[in-house]
C-alpha cells in the first residue's frame, strides 16, 4: 500500500509540474473579439479596403483644386527633303534640317458647378533651321482663358453629390466589417467553448461510470446486482471512453479554427471563460430600427444609388439636343530672334471660339437612350423600396429574437442547475441501491443535455447580440453609435 501510495503521489506531482510548465491561456469572449478585430486576416482586409476608399476620396477632392502642369517637346528634330514649287511651276526637293522645341506651364482650375475651367499658361517655342543657321523664338508670356460647355451634362456637379456619399458609405462599411468580424469570432468562440464543455462532460462521465462500475462489481460479487446491470455499466464505461476521444478531437479542431481566424500563432492551450454576465438592456424593435436608419450604410447607399440613376438620366438628356462650347483666351504674344526679346513689348493676343453640335437625324437613338436611362431610374427606385422593407424587417426581427433569446437563456440556466442537482441525488440513490441503472442513465443524459442547452443558448444570445450591433451599428450597452478607429498611412 505504501508503494502504491508513493507511485500515486509521484504521478500527481508529475502532472502538476507539466500543468505548471504549460498553463492554458484563459480568454474571454470580448478579448477574443478584440484580438480578431486587431490582427486577423479579415481585419487587415478591412483596413486595406478602408484605406483604399480614403485615397479614392483624396483623389476626387484633388480634381477640384488648382492643377499645375509642365509640358513640352524637347526636341523635335527632322532631317528630310521637302518639295518646293519653283518659279517656273516645277517642283524641286530641298534638303531641310530643322528642330522644334516648346515648353509651357499651365495652372488650371475646374469650375465644378458649371463644368468649365479657367486657366493661366505661359509658353515658349524655339525654331532652329540648321541649313540656313536661323534661330527664332515665339512666346506667350501670359495667357488667361476659359472654356465652358453649354447645355451639356456636367459630370463634375453630379460627382460632388455622389462622391461624399460614397466615402461616407465606405466609412460605415468599415465599421460593419469590424462587427462582422466580431460575429464570426463569437461563433468560433462558442464552437470551441461547447467542445471544451463536451470534453469536460465526457471526462467526468468516464470517471463517474468507471467509479459506478467498480461499485457494481462489488455488488455483483455479493449477489446484490444482476449481470445484465453489470454489463450495462461496463458498456457505459466503453461508450464514455469513446465519447471522450471524440470530444478531444472536436476540441482540437475547434481550437485550430479559432486560432487561425483570430491570428494566434502560438501553440498554447486555450481555456475559454463562459460569458455568464449578459447585458441588462431591453432593446425595442422601434429603437433598433431608428438607430439602424441613422448609422447603417444602407441609408447612404440608397441615396447614392438614386443620385447615380438620376445622373444617367441627366446625361441622356444632355446628350439629346443642342450642345455648345465656348472657348476664349486673352494674353500677350511675341516673336524674336533671341530669347529675351520675346518679353520686350509683347503684343496683345485674343482668341474666341464657339462650337456647337446639334443632331438632325438619328432615327430615334437619343430618345431611346433617354428612355432606357429613365426606366433604369424607375427600376432602381422600386428595388430600393423593396430593399428598405427587407432591411427594416431584418432589424425588427433581430431585435425581437434578441429579447426572446435573453429570456430563454435564464430558463436554460435554471434547468442546468436543476439537472446537475438531480443527477447528484440520483447517483447517490443508485449507490445505496434504491433505483435502477436505467434511472441513473436518464438522469445523466438529462444533465448533459441541460448543460449543452445552456451553452447553446449562450451562443445564440451572443450571436444575436453582435448581429444586432452589426445591423444597427449601435452599442446598446453604452447607448452610443459604434465608431471604429480609421487610420491612414499618409
XYZ file of C-alpha atoms in Angstrom:
490
model
C 0.000 0.000 0.000
C 2.866 2.340 0.759
C 4.414 1.665 -2.639
C 1.084 2.240 -4.374
C 0.565 5.451 -2.446
C 4.100 6.633 -3.300
C 3.577 5.944 -7.017
C 0.245 7.755 -6.966
C 1.780 10.806 -5.317
C 4.618 10.779 -7.889
C 2.192 10.685 -10.799
C 0.149 13.521 -9.324
C 3.267 15.643 -8.817
C 4.393 14.945 -12.389
C 1.009 16.047 -13.720
C 1.179 19.185 -11.612
C 4.658 20.016 -12.929
C 3.504 19.584 -16.532
C 0.479 21.713 -15.844
C 2.630 24.465 -14.384
C 5.107 24.249 -17.268
C 2.383 24.675 -19.923
C -0.543 26.555 -18.420
C -3.607 27.032 -20.561
C -4.198 30.589 -21.720
C -7.504 31.894 -20.436
C -9.506 34.008 -22.844
C -12.858 35.737 -22.525
C -15.297 36.473 -25.324
C -14.527 40.189 -25.516
C -10.779 39.540 -25.512
C -11.107 37.134 -28.436
C -13.212 39.657 -30.360
C -10.662 42.408 -29.732
C -7.825 40.196 -30.953
C -9.801 39.266 -34.073
C -10.611 42.893 -34.868
C -6.957 43.877 -34.499
C -4.853 41.101 -36.016
C -6.998 38.701 -38.007
C -6.689 38.430 -41.785
C -10.263 39.713 -42.155
C -9.378 42.791 -40.070
C -6.354 43.533 -42.259
C -8.507 43.192 -45.374
C -10.993 45.674 -43.897
C -8.156 48.097 -43.092
C -6.770 47.925 -46.626
C -10.235 48.385 -48.141
C -10.898 51.409 -45.939
C -7.537 52.975 -46.762
C -8.197 52.446 -50.471
C -11.535 54.259 -50.109
C -9.784 57.090 -48.290
C -7.285 57.630 -51.080
C -10.040 57.476 -53.697
C -11.733 60.266 -51.754
C -8.486 62.254 -51.710
C -8.161 61.750 -55.456
C -11.691 63.061 -56.004
C -11.075 66.167 -53.890
C -7.849 66.923 -55.742
C -9.790 67.238 -59.015
C -11.423 70.413 -57.687
C -8.170 72.084 -56.679
C -5.778 74.064 -58.922
C -3.681 71.828 -61.160
C -0.200 72.981 -62.157
C 1.402 71.155 -65.079
C 4.531 71.414 -67.179
C 4.503 70.133 -70.757
C 6.710 70.429 -73.775
C 8.664 68.823 -76.607
C 12.424 68.564 -76.258
C 13.455 68.136 -79.082
C 11.523 67.551 -82.331
C 14.375 67.152 -84.844
C 13.798 66.460 -88.535
C 16.209 65.975 -91.450
C 14.398 65.314 -94.708
C 13.675 66.560 -98.235
C 10.744 68.899 -98.650
C 9.004 69.579 -102.008
C 9.331 73.243 -103.024
C 7.457 74.741 -106.011
C 9.826 76.688 -108.286
C 9.016 79.965 -110.118
C 8.512 78.067 -113.353
C 5.892 75.837 -111.730
C 8.086 72.778 -111.320
C 8.719 71.048 -108.006
C 12.140 70.629 -106.553
C 13.092 68.735 -103.392
C 15.249 70.720 -100.999
C 17.103 69.297 -98.000
C 15.774 70.567 -94.683
C 17.334 70.120 -91.235
C 15.186 71.706 -88.528
C 14.346 71.338 -84.875
C 11.272 72.489 -82.966
C 11.171 72.717 -79.187
C 8.497 74.084 -76.908
C 7.745 74.193 -73.181
C 4.798 75.538 -71.256
C 3.485 75.911 -67.712
C -0.275 75.852 -67.120
C -2.315 76.498 -63.997
C -5.886 75.223 -64.394
C -8.854 75.444 -62.050
C -12.029 73.419 -62.533
C -15.332 75.207 -62.019
C -17.464 72.382 -60.633
C -20.930 73.994 -60.692
C -20.680 74.831 -64.408
C -18.364 72.061 -65.617
C -15.989 74.552 -67.212
C -12.456 75.616 -66.337
C -10.254 78.689 -66.241
C -6.530 78.576 -66.860
C -3.361 80.652 -66.951
C -0.483 79.494 -69.147
C 2.919 80.624 -70.334
C 4.515 79.165 -73.498
C 7.865 79.375 -75.223
C 8.808 77.934 -78.640
C 12.172 77.725 -80.387
C 12.774 77.008 -84.071
C 16.209 76.064 -85.499
C 16.998 75.837 -89.225
C 20.470 74.217 -89.355
C 20.879 74.559 -93.131
C 20.435 78.335 -93.049
C 21.724 78.850 -89.483
C 18.488 80.532 -88.359
C 17.063 80.503 -84.841
C 13.727 82.035 -83.978
C 11.709 82.262 -80.737
C 7.987 82.592 -80.329
C 6.453 83.032 -76.905
C 3.281 83.730 -74.992
C 4.419 85.249 -71.677
C 0.937 85.077 -70.189
C -2.407 83.806 -71.429
C -5.626 83.793 -69.453
C -8.536 81.800 -70.781
C -11.622 79.807 -70.047
C -13.641 77.063 -71.677
C -17.237 76.268 -70.873
C -19.643 73.700 -72.308
C -23.236 74.866 -72.663
C -26.401 72.728 -72.304
C -24.227 69.621 -71.778
C -24.175 67.069 -68.991
C -21.957 68.225 -66.105
C -20.249 65.157 -64.553
C -18.393 67.282 -62.001
C -21.551 68.688 -60.431
C -23.018 65.206 -60.074
C -19.737 63.833 -58.711
C -19.853 66.450 -55.948
C -23.182 64.991 -54.876
C -22.282 61.317 -55.247
C -18.673 61.017 -54.048
C -19.199 62.378 -50.498
C -21.948 59.779 -50.068
C -19.679 57.058 -51.433
C -16.940 57.990 -48.950
C -19.405 58.118 -46.070
C -20.696 54.728 -47.169
C -17.170 53.282 -47.111
C -16.642 54.543 -43.555
C -19.808 52.832 -42.374
C -18.858 49.712 -44.308
C -15.594 49.637 -42.375
C -17.471 49.648 -39.076
C -19.804 46.925 -40.364
C -16.806 44.825 -41.394
C -15.410 45.086 -37.877
C -18.741 43.985 -36.411
C -18.917 41.121 -38.901
C -15.520 40.009 -37.599
C -16.964 40.121 -34.075
C -19.862 37.912 -35.194
C -17.538 35.306 -36.730
C -15.223 35.391 -33.708
C -18.246 34.845 -31.447
C -19.353 31.847 -33.481
C -15.911 30.228 -33.360
C -15.558 31.098 -29.664
C -18.706 29.201 -28.759
C -17.819 26.327 -31.072
C -14.658 25.859 -29.016
C -16.433 26.557 -25.722
C -19.054 23.904 -26.459
C -16.297 21.483 -27.478
C -14.490 22.148 -24.188
C -17.704 21.674 -22.215
C -18.354 18.414 -24.062
C -14.805 17.300 -23.297
C -15.216 18.063 -19.604
C -18.584 16.304 -19.577
C -17.084 13.266 -21.302
C -14.150 13.161 -18.883
C -16.434 13.472 -15.869
C -18.826 10.883 -17.243
C -15.953 8.466 -17.814
C -14.766 8.922 -14.250
C -18.297 8.574 -12.847
C -19.092 5.499 -14.950
C -15.803 3.893 -14.001
C -16.482 4.502 -10.298
C -20.027 3.167 -10.605
C -18.756 0.101 -12.473
C -16.285 -0.681 -9.689
C -19.064 -0.347 -7.115
C -21.302 -2.510 -9.290
C -18.617 -5.217 -9.435
C -18.570 -5.374 -5.661
C -22.373 -5.614 -5.559
C -22.324 -8.314 -8.234
C -19.796 -10.325 -6.281
C -22.069 -10.054 -3.257
C -25.054 -11.140 -5.331
C -26.848 -7.816 -4.967
C -26.712 -6.841 -8.686
C -27.631 -8.745 -11.814
C -25.097 -9.468 -14.522
C -27.254 -7.593 -17.019
C -26.898 -4.386 -14.976
C -23.176 -5.004 -14.580
C -22.716 -5.427 -18.322
C -24.785 -2.306 -18.949
C -22.453 -0.308 -16.688
C -19.393 -1.762 -18.419
C -20.871 -0.784 -21.777
C -21.467 2.720 -20.384
C -17.756 2.923 -19.478
C -16.740 1.947 -23.018
C -19.159 4.437 -24.570
C -17.911 7.152 -22.222
C -14.317 6.468 -23.307
C -15.322 6.727 -26.985
C -17.202 9.937 -26.265
C -14.130 11.362 -24.532
C -11.891 10.561 -27.514
C -14.333 12.217 -29.919
C -14.690 15.238 -27.611
C -10.915 15.700 -27.512
C -10.747 15.588 -31.324
C -13.593 18.102 -31.633
C -11.842 20.395 -29.172
C -8.583 20.249 -31.128
C -10.363 21.117 -34.405
C -12.318 23.968 -32.807
C -9.132 25.351 -31.219
C -7.351 25.318 -34.571
C -10.275 27.081 -36.281
C -10.423 29.833 -33.638
C -6.656 30.385 -33.586
C -6.497 30.514 -37.386
C -9.229 33.133 -37.629
C -8.007 35.288 -34.729
C -4.378 35.078 -35.831
C -2.851 33.335 -32.811
C 0.418 31.694 -33.829
C 1.420 30.110 -30.501
C 0.832 26.505 -29.535
C -0.562 27.281 -26.076
C -3.728 25.536 -24.994
C -6.788 27.751 -24.652
C -9.247 27.787 -21.795
C -12.333 29.820 -22.632
C -14.341 31.557 -19.950
C -18.105 31.083 -20.021
C -19.587 34.595 -20.538
C -22.369 34.309 -17.961
C -22.658 38.084 -17.499
C -25.005 39.404 -20.166
C -26.204 42.954 -20.958
C -29.197 44.067 -18.954
C -30.636 46.446 -21.572
C -34.035 45.629 -23.058
C -33.994 46.578 -26.734
C -37.170 47.601 -28.508
C -37.626 46.944 -32.212
C -38.522 50.613 -32.782
C -35.302 51.849 -31.188
C -33.197 49.329 -33.122
C -34.805 50.381 -36.413
C -34.278 54.076 -35.661
C -30.589 53.577 -34.931
C -30.134 51.338 -37.962
C -31.530 54.014 -40.275
C -29.175 56.592 -38.761
C -26.000 54.541 -38.635
C -26.018 51.825 -41.296
C -24.595 52.343 -44.753
C -27.903 51.350 -46.372
C -29.423 54.803 -45.831
C -26.448 56.416 -47.574
C -26.280 53.689 -50.204
C -29.934 54.131 -51.159
C -29.426 57.866 -51.610
C -26.229 57.374 -53.637
C -27.798 54.830 -55.968
C -30.748 57.121 -56.638
C -28.401 60.009 -57.455
C -26.386 57.809 -59.803
C -29.551 56.744 -61.607
C -30.650 60.373 -61.878
C -27.214 61.353 -63.211
C -27.601 58.817 -66.039
C -30.956 60.391 -66.893
C -29.361 63.838 -66.862
C -26.565 62.591 -69.126
C -29.036 61.084 -71.583
C -30.989 64.345 -71.588
C -27.814 66.444 -72.029
C -26.740 64.333 -74.994
C -30.172 64.611 -76.558
C -30.086 68.037 -78.124
C -28.051 71.140 -78.888
C -24.558 71.085 -77.368
C -22.388 74.177 -77.439
C -18.996 75.088 -76.034
C -17.293 78.456 -75.561
C -13.526 78.933 -75.573
C -11.787 82.291 -75.156
C -8.266 83.475 -74.311
C -6.575 86.807 -73.764
C -2.866 87.323 -73.319
C 0.450 88.501 -74.670
C 2.494 87.159 -77.585
C 5.713 87.989 -79.382
C 8.430 86.520 -81.623
C 12.102 87.448 -81.859
C 15.497 86.239 -82.847
C 16.651 85.722 -79.270
C 15.049 84.578 -76.008
C 14.968 87.848 -74.066
C 13.425 89.924 -76.868
C 10.271 87.800 -76.686
C 9.418 89.501 -73.386
C 10.118 93.010 -74.758
C 6.947 94.851 -75.733
C 4.788 91.796 -76.490
C 1.629 92.230 -78.487
C -1.924 91.526 -77.390
C -3.330 88.100 -78.194
C -7.053 87.286 -78.308
C -8.901 84.214 -79.368
C -12.570 83.220 -79.139
C -14.375 80.156 -80.391
C -17.954 78.923 -80.130
C -18.669 75.434 -81.307
C -21.945 73.574 -81.470
C -23.308 70.180 -82.280
C -26.976 69.546 -82.979
C -28.341 66.198 -84.187
C -30.686 66.445 -87.158
C -31.478 62.784 -87.855
C -30.546 59.873 -85.581
C -33.507 57.539 -86.116
C -34.620 57.780 -82.501
C -31.281 56.730 -80.955
C -31.053 59.613 -78.462
C -34.706 59.279 -77.454
C -34.161 55.565 -76.865
C -31.089 56.267 -74.705
C -33.093 58.691 -72.599
C -35.943 56.194 -72.234
C -33.543 53.456 -71.116
C -31.988 55.751 -68.506
C -35.408 56.821 -67.213
C -36.627 53.222 -66.927
C -33.412 52.284 -65.147
C -34.080 55.064 -62.632
C -37.575 53.679 -62.015
C -36.148 50.195 -61.573
C -33.625 51.476 -59.028
C -36.421 53.237 -57.122
C -38.528 50.078 -56.935
C -35.511 47.952 -55.991
C -34.539 50.333 -53.204
C -38.104 50.380 -51.882
C -38.037 46.583 -51.652
C -34.591 46.568 -50.041
C -35.709 49.158 -47.483
C -38.658 46.986 -46.476
C -36.443 43.886 -46.249
C -33.855 45.751 -44.199
C -36.435 47.092 -41.759
C -37.911 43.633 -41.365
C -34.469 42.127 -40.661
C -33.688 44.706 -37.966
C -37.040 44.310 -36.219
C -36.844 40.512 -36.366
C -33.326 40.538 -34.927
C -34.369 42.828 -32.062
C -37.302 40.566 -31.209
C -35.073 37.492 -31.415
C -32.541 39.139 -29.088
C -35.149 39.669 -26.372
C -36.553 36.151 -26.812
C -33.126 34.537 -26.554
C -32.373 36.599 -23.477
C -35.457 35.192 -21.716
C -34.646 31.680 -22.933
C -31.125 31.974 -21.520
C -32.449 32.478 -17.997
C -34.646 29.385 -18.370
C -31.834 27.136 -19.610
C -29.531 28.353 -16.812
C -32.101 27.304 -14.220
C -32.640 23.977 -15.983
C -28.882 23.349 -15.973
C -28.678 23.852 -12.209
C -31.687 21.605 -11.570
C -30.389 18.819 -13.841
C -26.988 18.799 -12.137
C -28.511 18.675 -8.682
C -30.929 15.918 -9.726
C -28.089 13.808 -11.140
C -26.085 14.032 -7.936
C -29.141 12.913 -5.949
C -29.836 10.081 -8.408
C -26.221 8.904 -8.296
C -26.237 8.794 -4.500
C -29.542 6.938 -4.537
C -28.187 4.411 -7.047
C -25.115 3.764 -4.930
C -27.289 2.721 -1.996
C -29.318 0.524 -4.353
C -32.675 2.288 -4.313
C -33.024 2.934 -8.071
C -32.129 1.098 -11.264
C -29.320 1.780 -13.729
C -31.937 2.992 -16.228
C -32.965 5.842 -13.937
C -29.322 6.761 -13.446
C -28.672 6.867 -17.195
C -31.731 9.034 -17.725
C -30.528 11.488 -15.081
C -27.055 11.528 -16.638
C -28.430 12.185 -20.134
C -30.670 14.982 -18.859
C -27.734 16.572 -17.016
C -25.548 16.559 -20.107
C -28.396 17.749 -22.312
C -29.214 20.622 -19.948
C -25.568 21.728 -19.825
C -25.250 21.699 -23.593
C -28.579 23.500 -23.950
C -27.324 26.261 -21.655
C -24.088 26.716 -23.622
C -26.067 26.666 -26.874
C -28.434 29.332 -25.502
C -25.421 31.451 -24.558
C -24.042 31.018 -28.066
C -27.338 32.002 -29.692
C -27.755 35.014 -27.392
C -24.282 36.432 -28.015
C -24.606 35.744 -31.732
C -27.870 37.708 -31.719
C -26.219 40.439 -29.644
C -23.401 41.043 -32.137
C -25.703 40.532 -35.096
C -27.913 43.326 -33.769
C -24.857 45.536 -33.288
C -23.847 44.852 -36.879
C -27.344 45.608 -38.166
C -27.668 48.889 -36.232
C -24.044 49.974 -35.686
C -25.191 50.947 -32.196
C -23.771 49.900 -28.831
C -26.838 49.300 -26.675
C -24.729 48.815 -23.533
C -23.068 52.239 -23.842
C -26.085 53.795 -25.594
C -23.977 55.308 -28.367
C -23.206 54.650 -32.040
C -20.279 52.372 -32.788
C -17.368 54.296 -34.242
C -14.294 52.365 -35.376
C -10.891 53.970 -35.418
C -9.965 54.782 -39.012
C -6.263 55.311 -39.738
C -4.462 56.128 -42.969
C -0.774 55.990 -43.824
C -0.053 59.369 -45.303
